[in-house]
mmCIF file of C-alpha atoms in Angstrom:
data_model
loop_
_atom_site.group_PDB
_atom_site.id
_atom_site.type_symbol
_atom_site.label_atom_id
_atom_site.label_comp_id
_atom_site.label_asym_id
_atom_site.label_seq_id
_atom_site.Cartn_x
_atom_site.Cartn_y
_atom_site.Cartn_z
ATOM 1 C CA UNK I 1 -2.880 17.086 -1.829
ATOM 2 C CA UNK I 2 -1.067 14.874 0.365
ATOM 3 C CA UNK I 3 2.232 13.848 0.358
ATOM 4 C CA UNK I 4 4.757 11.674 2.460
ATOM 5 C CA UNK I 5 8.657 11.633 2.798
ATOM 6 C CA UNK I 6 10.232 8.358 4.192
ATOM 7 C CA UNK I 7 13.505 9.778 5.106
ATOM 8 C CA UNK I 8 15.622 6.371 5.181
ATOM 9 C CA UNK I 9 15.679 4.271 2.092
ATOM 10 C CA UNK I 10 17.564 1.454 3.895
ATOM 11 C CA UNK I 11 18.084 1.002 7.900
ATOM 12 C CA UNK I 12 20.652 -2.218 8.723
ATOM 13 C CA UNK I 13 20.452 -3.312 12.266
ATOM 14 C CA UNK I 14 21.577 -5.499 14.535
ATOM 15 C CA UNK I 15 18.862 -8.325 15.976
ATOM 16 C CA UNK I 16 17.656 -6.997 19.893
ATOM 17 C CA UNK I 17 18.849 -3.240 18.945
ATOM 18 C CA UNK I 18 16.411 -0.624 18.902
ATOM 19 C CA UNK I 19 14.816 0.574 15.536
ATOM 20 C CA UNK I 20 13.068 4.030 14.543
ATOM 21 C CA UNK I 21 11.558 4.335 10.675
ATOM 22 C CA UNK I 22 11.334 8.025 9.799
ATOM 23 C CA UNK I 23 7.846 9.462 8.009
ATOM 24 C CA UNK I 24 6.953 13.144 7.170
ATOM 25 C CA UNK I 25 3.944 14.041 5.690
ATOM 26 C CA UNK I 26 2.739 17.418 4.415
ATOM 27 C CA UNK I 27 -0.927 17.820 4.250
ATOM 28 C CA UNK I 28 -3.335 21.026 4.250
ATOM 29 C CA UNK I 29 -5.962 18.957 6.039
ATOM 30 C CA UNK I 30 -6.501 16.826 8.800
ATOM 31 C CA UNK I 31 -5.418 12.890 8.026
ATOM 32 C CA UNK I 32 -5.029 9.197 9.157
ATOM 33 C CA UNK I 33 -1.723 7.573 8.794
ATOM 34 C CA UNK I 34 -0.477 4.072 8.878
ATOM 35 C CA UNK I 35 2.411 2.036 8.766
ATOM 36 C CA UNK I 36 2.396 -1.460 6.347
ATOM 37 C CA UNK I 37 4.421 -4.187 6.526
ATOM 38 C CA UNK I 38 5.870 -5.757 3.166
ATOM 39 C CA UNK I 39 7.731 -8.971 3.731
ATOM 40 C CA UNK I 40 9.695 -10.546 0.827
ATOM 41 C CA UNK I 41 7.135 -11.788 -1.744
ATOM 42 C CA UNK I 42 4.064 -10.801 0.078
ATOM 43 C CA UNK I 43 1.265 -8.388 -0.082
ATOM 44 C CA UNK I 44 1.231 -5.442 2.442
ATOM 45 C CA UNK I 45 -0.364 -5.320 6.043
ATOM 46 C CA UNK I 46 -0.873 -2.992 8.242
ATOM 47 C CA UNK I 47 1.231 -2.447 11.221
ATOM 48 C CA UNK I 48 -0.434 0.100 13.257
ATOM 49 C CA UNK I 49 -2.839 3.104 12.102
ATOM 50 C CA UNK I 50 -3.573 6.703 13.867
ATOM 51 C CA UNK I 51 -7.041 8.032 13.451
ATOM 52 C CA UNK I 52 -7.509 10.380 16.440
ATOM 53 C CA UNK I 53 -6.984 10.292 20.362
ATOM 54 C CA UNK I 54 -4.024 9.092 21.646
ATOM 55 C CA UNK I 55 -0.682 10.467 19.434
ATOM 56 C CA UNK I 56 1.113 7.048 20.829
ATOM 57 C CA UNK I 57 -0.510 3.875 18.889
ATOM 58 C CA UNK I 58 0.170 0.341 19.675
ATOM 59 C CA UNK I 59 0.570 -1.734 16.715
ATOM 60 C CA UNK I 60 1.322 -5.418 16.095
ATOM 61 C CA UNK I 61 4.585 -7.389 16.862
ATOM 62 C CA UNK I 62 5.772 -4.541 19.174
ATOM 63 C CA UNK I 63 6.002 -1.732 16.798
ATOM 64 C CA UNK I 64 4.604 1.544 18.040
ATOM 65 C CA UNK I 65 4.366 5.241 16.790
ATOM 66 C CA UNK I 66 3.682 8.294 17.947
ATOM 67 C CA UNK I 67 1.824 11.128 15.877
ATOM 68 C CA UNK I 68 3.666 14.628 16.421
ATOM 69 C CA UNK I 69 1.388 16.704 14.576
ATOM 70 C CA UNK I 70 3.621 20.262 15.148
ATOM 71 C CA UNK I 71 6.617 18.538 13.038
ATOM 72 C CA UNK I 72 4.147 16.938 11.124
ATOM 73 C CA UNK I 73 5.893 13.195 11.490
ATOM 74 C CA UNK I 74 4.767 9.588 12.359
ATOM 75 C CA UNK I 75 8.164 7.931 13.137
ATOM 76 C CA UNK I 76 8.129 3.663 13.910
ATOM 77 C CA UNK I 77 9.493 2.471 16.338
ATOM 78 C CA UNK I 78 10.769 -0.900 18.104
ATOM 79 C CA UNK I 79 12.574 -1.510 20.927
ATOM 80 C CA UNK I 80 14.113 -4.726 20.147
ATOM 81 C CA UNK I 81 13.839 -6.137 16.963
ATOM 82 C CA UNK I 82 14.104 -9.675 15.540
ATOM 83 C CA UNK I 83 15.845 -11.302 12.307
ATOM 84 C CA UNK I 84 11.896 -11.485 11.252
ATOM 85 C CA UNK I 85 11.223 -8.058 11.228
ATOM 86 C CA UNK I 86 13.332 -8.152 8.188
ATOM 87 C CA UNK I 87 10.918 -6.812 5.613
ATOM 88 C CA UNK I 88 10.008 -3.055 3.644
ATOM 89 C CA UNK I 89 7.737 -0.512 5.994
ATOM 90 C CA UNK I 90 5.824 1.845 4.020
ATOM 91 C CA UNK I 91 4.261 5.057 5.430
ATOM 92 C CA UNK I 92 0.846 5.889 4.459
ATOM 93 C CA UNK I 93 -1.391 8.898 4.479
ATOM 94 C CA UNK I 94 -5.073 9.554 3.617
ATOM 95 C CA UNK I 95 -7.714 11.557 4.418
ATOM 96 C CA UNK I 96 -10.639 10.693 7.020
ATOM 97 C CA UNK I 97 -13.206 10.140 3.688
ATOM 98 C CA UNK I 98 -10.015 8.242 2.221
ATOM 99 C CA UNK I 99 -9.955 9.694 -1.151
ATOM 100 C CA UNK I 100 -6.168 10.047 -1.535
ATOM 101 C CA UNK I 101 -4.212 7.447 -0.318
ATOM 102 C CA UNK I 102 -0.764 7.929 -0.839
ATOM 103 C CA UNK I 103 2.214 5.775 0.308
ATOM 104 C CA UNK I 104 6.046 6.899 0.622
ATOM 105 C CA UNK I 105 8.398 5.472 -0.983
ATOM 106 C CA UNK I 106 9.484 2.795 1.409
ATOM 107 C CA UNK I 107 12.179 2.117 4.140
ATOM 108 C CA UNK I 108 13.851 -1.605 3.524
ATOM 109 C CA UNK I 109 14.511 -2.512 7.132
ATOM 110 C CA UNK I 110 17.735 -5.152 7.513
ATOM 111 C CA UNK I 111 18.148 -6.962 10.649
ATOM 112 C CA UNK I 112 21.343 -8.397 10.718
ATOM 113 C CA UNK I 113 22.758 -11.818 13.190
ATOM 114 C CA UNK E 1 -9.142 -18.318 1.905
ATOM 115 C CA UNK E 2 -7.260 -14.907 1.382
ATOM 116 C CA UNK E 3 -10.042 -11.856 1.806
ATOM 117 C CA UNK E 4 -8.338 -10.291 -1.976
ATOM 118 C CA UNK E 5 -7.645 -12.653 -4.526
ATOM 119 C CA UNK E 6 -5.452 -11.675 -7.212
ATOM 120 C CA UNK E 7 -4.693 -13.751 -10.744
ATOM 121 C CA UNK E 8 -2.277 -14.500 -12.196
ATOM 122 C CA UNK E 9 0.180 -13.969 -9.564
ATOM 123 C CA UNK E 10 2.819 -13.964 -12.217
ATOM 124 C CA UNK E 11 2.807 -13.573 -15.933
ATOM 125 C CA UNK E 12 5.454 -13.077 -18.744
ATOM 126 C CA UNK E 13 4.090 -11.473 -21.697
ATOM 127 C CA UNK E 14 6.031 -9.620 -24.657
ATOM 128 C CA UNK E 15 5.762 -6.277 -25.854
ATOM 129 C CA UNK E 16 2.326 -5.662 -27.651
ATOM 130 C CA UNK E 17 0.302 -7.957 -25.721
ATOM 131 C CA UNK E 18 -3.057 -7.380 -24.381
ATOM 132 C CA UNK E 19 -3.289 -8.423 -20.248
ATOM 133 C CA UNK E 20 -5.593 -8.698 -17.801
ATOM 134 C CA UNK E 21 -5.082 -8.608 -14.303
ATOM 135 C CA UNK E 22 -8.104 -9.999 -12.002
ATOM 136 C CA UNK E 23 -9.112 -8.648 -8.634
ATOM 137 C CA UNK E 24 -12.034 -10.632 -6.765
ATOM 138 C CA UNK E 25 -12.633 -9.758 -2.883
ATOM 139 C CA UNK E 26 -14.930 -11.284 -0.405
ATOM 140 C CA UNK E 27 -15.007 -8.631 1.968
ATOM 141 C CA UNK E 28 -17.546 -7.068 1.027
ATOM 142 C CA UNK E 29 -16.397 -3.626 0.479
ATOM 143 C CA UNK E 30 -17.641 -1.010 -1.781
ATOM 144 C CA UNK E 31 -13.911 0.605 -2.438
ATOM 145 C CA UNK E 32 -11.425 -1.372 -4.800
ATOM 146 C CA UNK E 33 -8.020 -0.063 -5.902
ATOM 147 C CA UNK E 34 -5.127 -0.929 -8.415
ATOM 148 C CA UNK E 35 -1.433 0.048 -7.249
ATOM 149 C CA UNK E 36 1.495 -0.019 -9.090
ATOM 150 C CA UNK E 37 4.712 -1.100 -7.403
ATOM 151 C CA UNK E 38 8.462 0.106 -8.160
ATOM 152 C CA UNK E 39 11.812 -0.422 -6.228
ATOM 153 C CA UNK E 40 12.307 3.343 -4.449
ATOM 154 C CA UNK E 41 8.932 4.420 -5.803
ATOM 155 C CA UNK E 42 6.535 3.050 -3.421
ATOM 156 C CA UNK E 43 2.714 2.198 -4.284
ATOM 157 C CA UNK E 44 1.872 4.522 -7.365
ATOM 158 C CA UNK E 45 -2.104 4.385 -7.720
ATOM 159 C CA UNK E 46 -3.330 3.330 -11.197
ATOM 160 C CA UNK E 47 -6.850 3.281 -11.027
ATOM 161 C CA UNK E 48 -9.695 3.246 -8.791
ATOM 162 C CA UNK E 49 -13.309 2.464 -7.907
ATOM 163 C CA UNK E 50 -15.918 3.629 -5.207
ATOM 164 C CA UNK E 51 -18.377 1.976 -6.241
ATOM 165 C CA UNK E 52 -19.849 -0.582 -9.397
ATOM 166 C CA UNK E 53 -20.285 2.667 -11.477
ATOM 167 C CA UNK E 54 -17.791 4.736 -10.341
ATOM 168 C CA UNK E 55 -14.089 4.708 -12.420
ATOM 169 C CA UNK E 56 -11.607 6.982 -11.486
ATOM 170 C CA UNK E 57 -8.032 7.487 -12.999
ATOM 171 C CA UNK E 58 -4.944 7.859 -10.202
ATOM 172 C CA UNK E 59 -1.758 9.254 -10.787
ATOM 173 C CA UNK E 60 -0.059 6.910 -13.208
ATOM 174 C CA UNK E 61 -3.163 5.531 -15.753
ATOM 175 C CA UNK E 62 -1.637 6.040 -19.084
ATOM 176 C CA UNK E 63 -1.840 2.531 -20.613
ATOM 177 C CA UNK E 64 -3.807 0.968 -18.224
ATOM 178 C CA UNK E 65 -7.766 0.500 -18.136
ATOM 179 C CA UNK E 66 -10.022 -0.848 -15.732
ATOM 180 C CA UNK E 67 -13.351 -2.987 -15.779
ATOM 181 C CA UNK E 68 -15.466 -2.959 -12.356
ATOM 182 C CA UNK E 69 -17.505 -6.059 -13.201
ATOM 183 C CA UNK E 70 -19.501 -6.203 -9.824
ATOM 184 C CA UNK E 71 -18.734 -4.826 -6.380
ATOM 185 C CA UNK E 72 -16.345 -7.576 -5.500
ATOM 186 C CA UNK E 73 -14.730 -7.616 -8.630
ATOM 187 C CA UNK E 74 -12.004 -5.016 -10.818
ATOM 188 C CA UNK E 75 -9.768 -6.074 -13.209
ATOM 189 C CA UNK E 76 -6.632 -4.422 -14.937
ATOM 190 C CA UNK E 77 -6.094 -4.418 -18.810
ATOM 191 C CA UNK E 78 -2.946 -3.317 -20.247
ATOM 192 C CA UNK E 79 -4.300 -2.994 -23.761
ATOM 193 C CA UNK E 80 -0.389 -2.907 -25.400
ATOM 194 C CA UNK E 81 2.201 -3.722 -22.734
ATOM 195 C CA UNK E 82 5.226 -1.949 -23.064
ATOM 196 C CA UNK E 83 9.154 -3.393 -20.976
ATOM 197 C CA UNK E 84 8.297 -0.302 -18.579
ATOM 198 C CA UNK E 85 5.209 -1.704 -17.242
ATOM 199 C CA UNK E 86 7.040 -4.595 -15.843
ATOM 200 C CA UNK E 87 6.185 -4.402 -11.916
ATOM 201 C CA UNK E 88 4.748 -5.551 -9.495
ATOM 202 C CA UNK E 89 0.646 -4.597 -9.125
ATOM 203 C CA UNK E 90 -1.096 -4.653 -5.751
ATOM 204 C CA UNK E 91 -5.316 -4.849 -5.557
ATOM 205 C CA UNK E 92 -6.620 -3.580 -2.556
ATOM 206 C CA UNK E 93 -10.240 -2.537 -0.940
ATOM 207 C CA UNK E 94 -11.369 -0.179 1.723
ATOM 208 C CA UNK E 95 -14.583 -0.062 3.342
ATOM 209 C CA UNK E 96 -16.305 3.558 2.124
ATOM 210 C CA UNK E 97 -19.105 3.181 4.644
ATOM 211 C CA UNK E 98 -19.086 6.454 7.152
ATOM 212 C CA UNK E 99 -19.694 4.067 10.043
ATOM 213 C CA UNK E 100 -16.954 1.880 9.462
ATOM 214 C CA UNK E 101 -14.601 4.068 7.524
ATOM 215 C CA UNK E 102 -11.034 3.508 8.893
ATOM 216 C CA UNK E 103 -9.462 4.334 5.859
ATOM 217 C CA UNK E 104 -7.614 1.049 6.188
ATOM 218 C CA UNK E 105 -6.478 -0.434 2.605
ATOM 219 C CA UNK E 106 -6.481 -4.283 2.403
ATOM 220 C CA UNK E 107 -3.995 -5.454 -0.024
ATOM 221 C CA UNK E 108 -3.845 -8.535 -2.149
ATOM 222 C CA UNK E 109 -0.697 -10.839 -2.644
ATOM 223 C CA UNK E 110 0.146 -9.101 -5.565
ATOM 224 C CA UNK E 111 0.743 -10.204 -9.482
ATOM 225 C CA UNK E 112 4.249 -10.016 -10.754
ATOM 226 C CA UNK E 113 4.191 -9.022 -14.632
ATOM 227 C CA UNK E 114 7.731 -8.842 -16.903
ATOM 228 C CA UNK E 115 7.255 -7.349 -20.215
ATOM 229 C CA UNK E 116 9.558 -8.600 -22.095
#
């Protein structure tokens, strides 16, 4: 089974200040993990996803992450963030035939004036 | 049009009441889930669905049931709602197909239910 640790419950930050989102996840097999976006009374969307290739993954509105499969983490990151990027991040893992899905428990992301 | 429709996007109910929670998606994929979201919990998975005859339970389906009514359709019962099962529950798809299998979950907007 799968399972994923999001180490930061809240992160407060300052708007054009750099940002990093902390996700371990244990697994026995190989996976695919993702990042989703939550932004106040809205459904989830994905940020960015790893599958295979390249451990450094380009998502949308500037986030990236890199896949360090050795410590077994997929941490988010943005260089300079903006009062919109206010919103809950959730780390994600499943397996390549995606029958386990399982989401950590969230990282509320505050970007303060 | 949103791709995962969910109704009623918010419902008060009382203790004892029978709900329903609809899930219709035009995507076209075979996959449909039902999530279950807390404050500091996360998405807990309720139920889900790989196909029109396939039901599966997740990790949290005491008091819940499910209906898969066609591929692009899955609805939620709560046959007795209870305070606890006040949340907020999340639909979502995935396309199962090995060629196109990103794993990617698409969510929909979410219904908010209070038990009260």
């Amino acid at each position: 089974a799968q399972s994923v640790t999001q180490l930061d419950s809240q992160v407060p930050v300052f708007e054009e200040a750099p940002v990093e989102l902390r996700c371990n996840y244990s697994s026995s097999v190989s996976v695919y993990l993702f990042w989703y976006v939550q932004y106040p009374n809205q459904g989830l969307q994905l940020l960015l996803k790893y599958l295979s290739g390249s451990t450094l993954v380009k998502g949308i509105n500037g986030f990236e992450a890199e896949f360090n499969k050795s410590q077994t983490s997929f941490h988010l990151r943005k260089p300079s963030v903006h009062i919109s990027d206010t919103a809950e991040y959730f780390c994600a893992v499943t397996t390549p035939l995606g029958q386990n899905f399982v989401f950590g428990p969230g990282t509320r992301l505050s970007v303060l004036p | 049009d949103a791709d995962v429709t969910q109704t009623p996007r918010n419902r008060i109910t009382k203790t004892g009441k029978r709900i329903m929670l609809e899930c219709s998606q035009t995507k076209g994929h075979d996959r449909m889930y039902w999530y279950r979201q807390d404050p500091g919990l996360g998405l807990r998975l309720i139920y889900y669905s790989f196909d029109v005859k396939d039901i599966n339970k997740g990790e949290i389906s005491d008091g819940y049931s499910v209906s898969r009514q066609a591929q692009a359709k899955f609805s939620l019962s709560l046959e007795s709602a209870i305070p606890n099962q006040t949340a907020l529950y999340f639909c979502a798809t995935s396309d199962g197909r090995l060629a196109t299998n990103t794993g990617e979950l698409f969510f929909g907007e979410g219904s908010r239910l209070t038990v009260l």
